PDB file of C-alpha atoms and ligand atoms in Angstrom:
ATOM      1  CA  MET K  20     -11.682  16.518 -17.212  1.00  0.00           C
ATOM      2  CA  GLN K  21      -8.593  14.625 -16.166  1.00  0.00           C
ATOM      3  CA  LEU K  22      -7.500  15.070 -12.571  1.00  0.00           C
ATOM      4  CA  SER K  23      -3.879  15.914 -11.875  1.00  0.00           C
ATOM      5  CA  ILE K  24      -1.780  13.302 -10.120  1.00  0.00           C
ATOM      6  CA  LEU K  25      -1.736  15.178  -6.844  1.00  0.00           C
ATOM      7  CA  ASP K  26      -5.549  15.432  -6.885  1.00  0.00           C
ATOM      8  CA  ARG K  27      -5.654  11.646  -7.049  1.00  0.00           C
ATOM      9  CA  LEU K  28      -3.558  11.213  -3.883  1.00  0.00           C
ATOM     10  CA  GLN K  29      -4.704  11.481  -0.295  1.00  0.00           C
ATOM     11  CA  ILE K  30      -2.983  11.010   3.049  1.00  0.00           C
ATOM     12  CA  LEU K  31      -5.038   9.804   6.000  1.00  0.00           C
ATOM     13  CA  ARG K  32      -4.126   9.097   9.586  1.00  0.00           C
ATOM     14  CA  GLY K  33      -5.938   6.049  10.953  1.00  0.00           C
ATOM     15  CA  ASP K  34      -6.929   2.426  10.729  1.00  0.00           C
ATOM     16  CA  ILE K  35      -6.964   1.005   7.196  1.00  0.00           C
ATOM     17  CA  THR K  36      -9.588  -1.616   8.100  1.00  0.00           C
ATOM     18  CA  LYS K  37     -12.203   1.133   8.449  1.00  0.00           C
ATOM     19  CA  LEU K  38     -11.832   2.478   4.914  1.00  0.00           C
ATOM     20  CA  GLN K  39     -14.635   2.100   2.427  1.00  0.00           C
ATOM     21  CA  VAL K  40     -12.567   1.751  -0.722  1.00  0.00           C
ATOM     22  CA  ASP K  41     -12.412  -0.765  -3.554  1.00  0.00           C
ATOM     23  CA  ALA K  42      -9.281  -2.348  -2.044  1.00  0.00           C
ATOM     24  CA  ILE K  43      -6.958  -2.023   0.888  1.00  0.00           C
ATOM     25  CA  VAL K  44      -3.401  -3.318   0.688  1.00  0.00           C
ATOM     26  CA  ASN K  45      -2.109  -5.731   3.307  1.00  0.00           C
ATOM     27  CA  ALA K  46       1.544  -5.932   4.375  1.00  0.00           C
ATOM     28  CA  ALA K  47       1.591  -9.739   4.435  1.00  0.00           C
ATOM     29  CA  ASN K  48       4.294 -12.383   4.870  1.00  0.00           C
ATOM     30  CA  GLU K  49       5.554 -14.851   2.247  1.00  0.00           C
ATOM     31  CA  ARG K  50       3.368 -17.697   3.486  1.00  0.00           C
ATOM     32  CA  LEU K  51       0.305 -15.423   3.639  1.00  0.00           C
ATOM     33  CA  ALA K  52      -0.009 -16.808   7.169  1.00  0.00           C
ATOM     34  CA  PRO K  53      -1.654 -14.839   9.994  1.00  0.00           C
ATOM     35  CA  GLY K  54       0.691 -12.156  11.288  1.00  0.00           C
ATOM     36  CA  GLY K  55       0.674  -9.150  13.622  1.00  0.00           C
ATOM     37  CA  GLY K  56       0.517  -5.441  12.766  1.00  0.00           C
ATOM     38  CA  VAL K  57      -1.718  -4.426   9.910  1.00  0.00           C
ATOM     39  CA  ASP K  58      -2.153  -8.049   8.780  1.00  0.00           C
ATOM     40  CA  GLY K  59      -3.608  -9.028  12.153  1.00  0.00           C
ATOM     41  CA  ALA K  60      -5.970  -6.039  12.122  1.00  0.00           C
ATOM     42  CA  ILE K  61      -7.172  -6.843   8.579  1.00  0.00           C
ATOM     43  CA  ARG K  62      -7.776 -10.508   9.411  1.00  0.00           C
ATOM     44  CA  ARG K  63      -9.708  -9.663  12.581  1.00  0.00           C
ATOM     45  CA  SER K  64     -12.026  -7.344  10.655  1.00  0.00           C
ATOM     46  CA  ALA K  65     -12.394  -9.517   7.545  1.00  0.00           C
ATOM     47  CA  GLY K  66     -13.241 -12.705   9.463  1.00  0.00           C
ATOM     48  CA  PRO K  67     -12.029 -16.304   9.096  1.00  0.00           C
ATOM     49  CA  GLU K  68     -12.993 -16.452   5.414  1.00  0.00           C
ATOM     50  CA  LEU K  69      -9.925 -14.322   4.693  1.00  0.00           C
ATOM     51  CA  ASP K  70      -7.613 -16.831   6.404  1.00  0.00           C
ATOM     52  CA  GLU K  71      -9.108 -19.574   4.241  1.00  0.00           C
ATOM     53  CA  ALA K  72      -8.737 -17.529   1.026  1.00  0.00           C
ATOM     54  CA  CYS K  73      -5.090 -16.798   1.895  1.00  0.00           C
ATOM     55  CA  ARG K  74      -4.400 -20.468   2.587  1.00  0.00           C
ATOM     56  CA  ARG K  75      -5.737 -21.369  -0.838  1.00  0.00           C
ATOM     57  CA  LEU K  76      -3.353 -18.901  -2.512  1.00  0.00           C
ATOM     58  CA  GLY K  77      -0.380 -20.856  -1.182  1.00  0.00           C
ATOM     59  CA  GLY K  78       1.969 -17.931  -0.487  1.00  0.00           C
ATOM     60  CA  CYS K  79       3.360 -14.881  -2.271  1.00  0.00           C
ATOM     61  CA  PRO K  80       7.040 -14.065  -3.009  1.00  0.00           C
ATOM     62  CA  VAL K  81       8.576 -10.830  -1.710  1.00  0.00           C
ATOM     63  CA  GLY K  82       7.701  -7.903  -3.989  1.00  0.00           C
ATOM     64  CA  GLU K  83       4.689  -9.629  -5.576  1.00  0.00           C
ATOM     65  CA  ALA K  84       0.974  -9.207  -4.845  1.00  0.00           C
ATOM     66  CA  ARG K  85      -2.197 -11.336  -4.658  1.00  0.00           C
ATOM     67  CA  ILE K  86      -5.869 -10.394  -4.419  1.00  0.00           C
ATOM     68  CA  THR K  87      -8.715 -11.780  -2.280  1.00  0.00           C
ATOM     69  CA  PRO K  88     -12.200 -10.543  -1.461  1.00  0.00           C
ATOM     70  CA  GLY K  89     -12.536  -8.280   1.585  1.00  0.00           C
ATOM     71  CA  PHE K  90     -15.244 -10.457   3.188  1.00  0.00           C
ATOM     72  CA  ARG K  91     -16.538  -8.584   6.276  1.00  0.00           C
ATOM     73  CA  LEU K  92     -14.387  -5.493   5.685  1.00  0.00           C
ATOM     74  CA  PRO K  93     -15.911  -2.317   4.267  1.00  0.00           C
ATOM     75  CA  ALA K  94     -13.327  -2.659   1.441  1.00  0.00           C
ATOM     76  CA  LYS K  95     -14.388  -4.936  -1.438  1.00  0.00           C
ATOM     77  CA  TYR K  96     -10.940  -6.497  -1.875  1.00  0.00           C
ATOM     78  CA  VAL K  97      -7.652  -6.995  -0.079  1.00  0.00           C
ATOM     79  CA  ILE K  98      -4.447  -6.895  -2.096  1.00  0.00           C
ATOM     80  CA  HIS K  99      -1.747  -8.760  -0.202  1.00  0.00           C
ATOM     81  CA  THR K 100       1.844  -7.827  -0.876  1.00  0.00           C
ATOM     82  CA  VAL K 101       5.037  -8.913   0.843  1.00  0.00           C
ATOM     83  CA  GLY K 102       7.606  -6.292   1.718  1.00  0.00           C
ATOM     84  CA  PRO K 103      11.325  -7.010   2.147  1.00  0.00           C
ATOM     85  CA  VAL K 104      12.736  -7.545   5.625  1.00  0.00           C
ATOM     86  CA  TYR K 105      15.186  -4.635   5.943  1.00  0.00           C
ATOM     87  CA  ARG K 106      18.810  -5.565   6.560  1.00  0.00           C
ATOM     88  CA  ASP K 107      21.154  -2.802   5.389  1.00  0.00           C
ATOM     89  CA  GLY K 108      19.467  -1.467   2.256  1.00  0.00           C
ATOM     90  CA  ALA K 109      22.040  -3.142  -0.005  1.00  0.00           C
ATOM     91  CA  GLN K 110      20.168  -6.440  -0.397  1.00  0.00           C
ATOM     92  CA  GLY K 111      17.745  -5.209  -3.057  1.00  0.00           C
ATOM     93  CA  GLU K 112      15.310  -3.804  -0.487  1.00  0.00           C
ATOM     94  CA  PRO K 113      14.499  -0.537  -2.353  1.00  0.00           C
ATOM     95  CA  HIS K 114      13.668  -2.368  -5.593  1.00  0.00           C
ATOM     96  CA  LEU K 115      11.593  -4.975  -3.759  1.00  0.00           C
ATOM     97  CA  LEU K 116       9.653  -2.342  -1.831  1.00  0.00           C
ATOM     98  CA  ARG K 117       8.931  -0.412  -5.034  1.00  0.00           C
ATOM     99  CA  SER K 118       7.736  -3.667  -6.646  1.00  0.00           C
ATOM    100  CA  CYS K 119       5.211  -4.128  -3.829  1.00  0.00           C
ATOM    101  CA  TYR K 120       3.588  -0.804  -4.702  1.00  0.00           C
ATOM    102  CA  ILE K 121       3.739  -1.302  -8.478  1.00  0.00           C
ATOM    103  CA  ASN K 122       2.403  -4.874  -8.371  1.00  0.00           C
ATOM    104  CA  ALA K 123      -0.455  -3.867  -6.053  1.00  0.00           C
ATOM    105  CA  LEU K 124      -1.353  -1.008  -8.427  1.00  0.00           C
ATOM    106  CA  LYS K 125      -1.178  -3.387 -11.380  1.00  0.00           C
ATOM    107  CA  LEU K 126      -3.615  -5.800  -9.729  1.00  0.00           C
ATOM    108  CA  ALA K 127      -5.942  -2.923  -8.903  1.00  0.00           C
ATOM    109  CA  GLU K 128      -5.909  -1.839 -12.547  1.00  0.00           C
ATOM    110  CA  GLU K 129      -6.461  -5.382 -13.842  1.00  0.00           C
ATOM    111  CA  ASN K 130      -9.497  -5.694 -11.584  1.00  0.00           C
ATOM    112  CA  GLY K 131     -10.930  -2.321 -12.594  1.00  0.00           C
ATOM    113  CA  LEU K 132     -10.573  -0.881  -9.082  1.00  0.00           C
ATOM    114  CA  ARG K 133     -11.034   2.840  -8.676  1.00  0.00           C
ATOM    115  CA  SER K 134      -9.829   3.439  -5.114  1.00  0.00           C
ATOM    116  CA  LEU K 135      -6.903   1.822  -3.327  1.00  0.00           C
ATOM    117  CA  ALA K 136      -5.446   2.399   0.149  1.00  0.00           C
ATOM    118  CA  PHE K 137      -1.885   1.512   1.179  1.00  0.00           C
ATOM    119  CA  PRO K 138      -0.428   1.114   4.671  1.00  0.00           C
ATOM    120  CA  CYS K 139       3.272   1.943   5.139  1.00  0.00           C
ATOM    121  CA  ILE K 140       4.499  -1.423   3.862  1.00  0.00           C
ATOM    122  CA  ALA K 141       7.517  -3.015   5.600  1.00  0.00           C
ATOM    123  CA  THR K 142       7.994  -0.172   8.101  1.00  0.00           C
ATOM    124  CA  GLY K 143       6.670  -2.117  11.095  1.00  0.00           C
ATOM    125  CA  ILE K 144       7.954  -5.566  12.019  1.00  0.00           C
ATOM    126  CA  TYR K 145      10.057  -5.702   8.805  1.00  0.00           C
ATOM    127  CA  GLY K 146      12.058  -2.665   9.941  1.00  0.00           C
ATOM    128  CA  TYR K 147      12.314  -0.527   6.781  1.00  0.00           C
ATOM    129  CA  PRO K 148      13.441   3.014   7.719  1.00  0.00           C
ATOM    130  CA  LYS K 149      10.306   5.144   7.557  1.00  0.00           C
ATOM    131  CA  LYS K 150      11.677   8.109   5.643  1.00  0.00           C
ATOM    132  CA  GLU K 151      13.240   6.016   2.884  1.00  0.00           C
ATOM    133  CA  ALA K 152      10.131   3.851   2.633  1.00  0.00           C
ATOM    134  CA  CYS K 153       7.961   6.959   2.291  1.00  0.00           C
ATOM    135  CA  ALA K 154      10.121   8.294  -0.558  1.00  0.00           C
ATOM    136  CA  ILE K 155       9.923   4.950  -2.392  1.00  0.00           C
ATOM    137  CA  ALA K 156       6.151   4.652  -1.857  1.00  0.00           C
ATOM    138  CA  THR K 157       5.314   8.164  -3.060  1.00  0.00           C
ATOM    139  CA  GLU K 158       7.640   7.913  -6.049  1.00  0.00           C
ATOM    140  CA  ALA K 159       6.286   4.514  -7.131  1.00  0.00           C
ATOM    141  CA  VAL K 160       2.668   5.648  -6.836  1.00  0.00           C
ATOM    142  CA  THR K 161       3.156   8.976  -8.615  1.00  0.00           C
ATOM    143  CA  ASP K 162       5.123   7.252 -11.419  1.00  0.00           C
ATOM    144  CA  TRP K 163       2.263   4.787 -11.840  1.00  0.00           C
ATOM    145  CA  LEU K 164      -0.464   7.426 -11.804  1.00  0.00           C
ATOM    146  CA  ARG K 165       1.342   9.403 -14.499  1.00  0.00           C
ATOM    147  CA  GLY K 166       0.873   6.531 -16.962  1.00  0.00           C
ATOM    148  CA  HIS K 167      -2.417   4.950 -15.846  1.00  0.00           C
ATOM    149  CA  SER K 168      -5.977   6.087 -15.230  1.00  0.00           C
ATOM    150  CA  LEU K 169      -6.725   3.282 -12.732  1.00  0.00           C
ATOM    151  CA  PRO K 170      -6.855   3.330  -9.816  1.00  0.00           C
ATOM    152  CA  GLU K 171      -8.351   6.809  -9.948  1.00  0.00           C
ATOM    153  CA  ARG K 172      -7.621   7.470  -6.288  1.00  0.00           C
ATOM    154  CA  VAL K 173      -4.805   6.293  -3.994  1.00  0.00           C
ATOM    155  CA  ILE K 174      -4.788   6.770  -0.243  1.00  0.00           C
ATOM    156  CA  PHE K 175      -1.713   6.523   1.961  1.00  0.00           C
ATOM    157  CA  CYS K 176      -3.178   5.363   5.247  1.00  0.00           C
ATOM    158  CA  CYS K 177      -0.746   6.155   8.063  1.00  0.00           C
ATOM    159  CA  PHE K 178      -1.358   4.512  11.403  1.00  0.00           C
ATOM    160  CA  GLU K 179       1.373   6.458  13.149  1.00  0.00           C
ATOM    161  CA  GLN K 180       1.717  10.225  13.459  1.00  0.00           C
ATOM    162  CA  GLU K 181       5.392  10.003  12.415  1.00  0.00           C
ATOM    163  CA  ASP K 182       4.412   8.411   9.090  1.00  0.00           C
ATOM    164  CA  TYR K 183       1.587  10.881   8.562  1.00  0.00           C
ATOM    165  CA  ASP K 184       4.021  13.797   9.014  1.00  0.00           C
ATOM    166  CA  LEU K 185       6.563  12.229   6.628  1.00  0.00           C
ATOM    167  CA  TYR K 186       3.974  11.686   3.885  1.00  0.00           C
ATOM    168  CA  CYS K 187       2.609  15.230   4.245  1.00  0.00           C
ATOM    169  CA  GLU K 188       6.134  16.625   3.936  1.00  0.00           C
ATOM    170  CA  GLN K 189       6.914  14.436   0.933  1.00  0.00           C
ATOM    171  CA  LEU K 190       3.743  15.382  -0.946  1.00  0.00           C
ATOM    172  CA  LYS K 191       4.310  19.043  -0.197  1.00  0.00           C
ATOM    173  CA  LYS K 192       7.721  18.690  -1.893  1.00  0.00           C
ATOM    174  CA  LEU K 193       6.058  17.094  -4.915  1.00  0.00           C
ATOM    175  CA  GLN K 194       3.515  19.911  -5.042  1.00  0.00           C
ATOM    176  CA  THR K 195       6.277  22.508  -5.112  1.00  0.00           C
ATOM    177  CA  MET K 196       8.109  20.593  -7.843  1.00  0.00           C
ATOM    178  CA  THR K 197       4.915  20.338  -9.922  1.00  0.00           C
ATOM    179  CA  SER K 198       4.078  24.018  -9.622  1.00  0.00           C
ATOM    180  CA  GLU K 199       7.635  24.987 -10.602  1.00  0.00           C
ATOM    181  CA  GLN K 200       7.527  22.950 -13.829  1.00  0.00           C
TER     182      GLN K 200
HETATM  183  P1  ADP S  30       5.571  -5.137   7.992  1.00  0.00           P
HETATM  184  O1  ADP S  30       5.754  -6.545   8.493  1.00  0.00           O
HETATM  185  O2  ADP S  30       5.433  -5.095   6.486  1.00  0.00           O
HETATM  186  O3  ADP S  30       6.578  -4.203   8.526  1.00  0.00           O
HETATM  187  P2  ADP S  30       3.546  -4.184   9.890  1.00  0.00           P
HETATM  188  O4  ADP S  30       2.105  -4.566   9.917  1.00  0.00           O
HETATM  189  O5  ADP S  30       4.379  -4.584  11.050  1.00  0.00           O
HETATM  190  O6  ADP S  30       4.099  -4.745   8.483  1.00  0.00           O
HETATM  191  O7  ADP S  30       3.681  -2.618   9.722  1.00  0.00           O
HETATM  192  C1  ADP S  30       3.403  -1.930   8.528  1.00  0.00           C
HETATM  193  C2  ADP S  30       2.749  -0.606   8.836  1.00  0.00           C
HETATM  194  O8  ADP S  30       1.377  -0.819   9.139  1.00  0.00           O
HETATM  195  C3  ADP S  30       3.338   0.112  10.060  1.00  0.00           C
HETATM  196  O9  ADP S  30       3.553   1.472   9.689  1.00  0.00           O
HETATM  197  C4  ADP S  30       2.218   0.053  11.095  1.00  0.00           C
HETATM  198  O10 ADP S  30       2.183   1.214  11.904  1.00  0.00           O
HETATM  199  C5  ADP S  30       1.006   0.030  10.198  1.00  0.00           C
HETATM  200  N1  ADP S  30      -0.260  -0.460  10.790  1.00  0.00           N
HETATM  201  C6  ADP S  30      -0.472  -1.287  11.828  1.00  0.00           C
HETATM  202  N2  ADP S  30      -1.800  -1.465  12.027  1.00  0.00           N
HETATM  203  C7  ADP S  30      -2.440  -0.720  11.088  1.00  0.00           C
HETATM  204  C8  ADP S  30      -3.809  -0.446  10.747  1.00  0.00           C
HETATM  205  N3  ADP S  30      -4.799  -1.005  11.426  1.00  0.00           N
HETATM  206  N4  ADP S  30      -4.077   0.391   9.717  1.00  0.00           N
HETATM  207  C9  ADP S  30      -3.065   0.967   9.004  1.00  0.00           C
HETATM  208  N5  ADP S  30      -1.774   0.748   9.251  1.00  0.00           N
HETATM  209  C10 ADP S  30      -1.459  -0.082  10.275  1.00  0.00           C
END
């Protein structure tokens, strides 16, 4: 039996490095160089092998994604994607942020991954307004899931209560829309 899109989505509050999934997504920088925030947490848990694997990749443009093993993480893989630094929203930021989600999902599909967890990309150091970022993330993921069977399951892993509340509200809206159709 095919699961509905909403059954394939989950919102969690917590630390993405603890999740036992096929892949977690990292909010990386263009050089794939060690950073703070979620990137720092992922590197600390994965061990120095991840730094070496990232160095070998030689960077990643904004909106694109790259995959490495998860090394010492419970997740098998890390998909690194680079969000846009938010200026005023008129510099292509929405399209670039959507591309991060779509390209990460594409890599997950190409690698046969069944479960994938996202942090709230670009909403930390890169300054993307949380509410707008949440709308883009949920729309990109639901659009993808409508047309693809992999990944089977997508988790939005919110580190902050504010993000968790926004995602819950957003998915509730989607639920209402789905049941009204
Ligand atoms: P960016 O540079 O793309 O803004 P950040 O790492 O600064 O990336 O922030 C992205 C999001 O990751 C923020 O919402 C932040 O709260 C969240 N975050 C930080 N640490 C973790 C973690 N261990 N697990 C999940 N999310 C995290």
